[in-house]
Amino acid sequence: MADLPESTVLASDYFHGYSVVGLLAVIGVLFVAVAFGAGRLLRPVVPTPEKLLTYECGVDPVGEGWAHTQVRYYVYAFLYVIFAVDSIFLFPWATVFAAPGYGATTLVEMFIFLGFLAVGLLYAWKKGVLEWT
């Protein structure tokens, strides 16, 4: 590599990281495909009328297939996930913020991130999503 230009060596190092990620992705897809294929080949297939019935939590199905579900439970779960992701981003931010030379830039980036989350929360509040009725 001594006779190659420096830009070629840098590009090679740069794409080497992506090739490792790509190789792991291919291995992951192959692992899942082999697992599902082996499961399909090894499982016993004995259809009976009992196996073809709809089964839900140990209760035999009665009535129509449609049931009303309260959406607010999903909205609260979604808001929890948003703020859990926010807390996951806050821990690395705190460690980088303590490093010399990164303070102001990191602080601005985190306030932009928190601003996006605040706008989403204000939007949900204005739409009345957070009202438990």
Phi, psi and omega in degrees: 000002183291330183268358178277146176295156183296326180294326178292320179294318179295319178295322179296316178295322181297312182284342177297321178298319179290327179293326177294316178296318179297319179296319178294323178295317179296318178297320178297316179295318178296320179299315180294317180297317179294320180296314179293321178296318178294321178297321180291323181284328187267343184283148175281139179245099179227084181288132175231161179301327179293323180288336182273356178285152174287135184226128182223106173055036176081005181246131177292140182292132179226135177088202183283164180278347182264135177225145179280131179238137178286122182288334186299331178296319179290324179295316178295322177295319179295318177296323176297316180298319179300313182284336173291319176296321177301316181292329177295324178283337182287328181294310176296327179299318180296323180287321179289325180298328180283342181288143181292137176092351183248000189302302186292316181296315180295321179296317179295315180299319182290323178292328174295316179298314179294330176295318177298318178294322179294321178297319177296319179293318177296322177297316179296321180293318181293325179284353179082016182291330185275359178278126179264101183241000000 
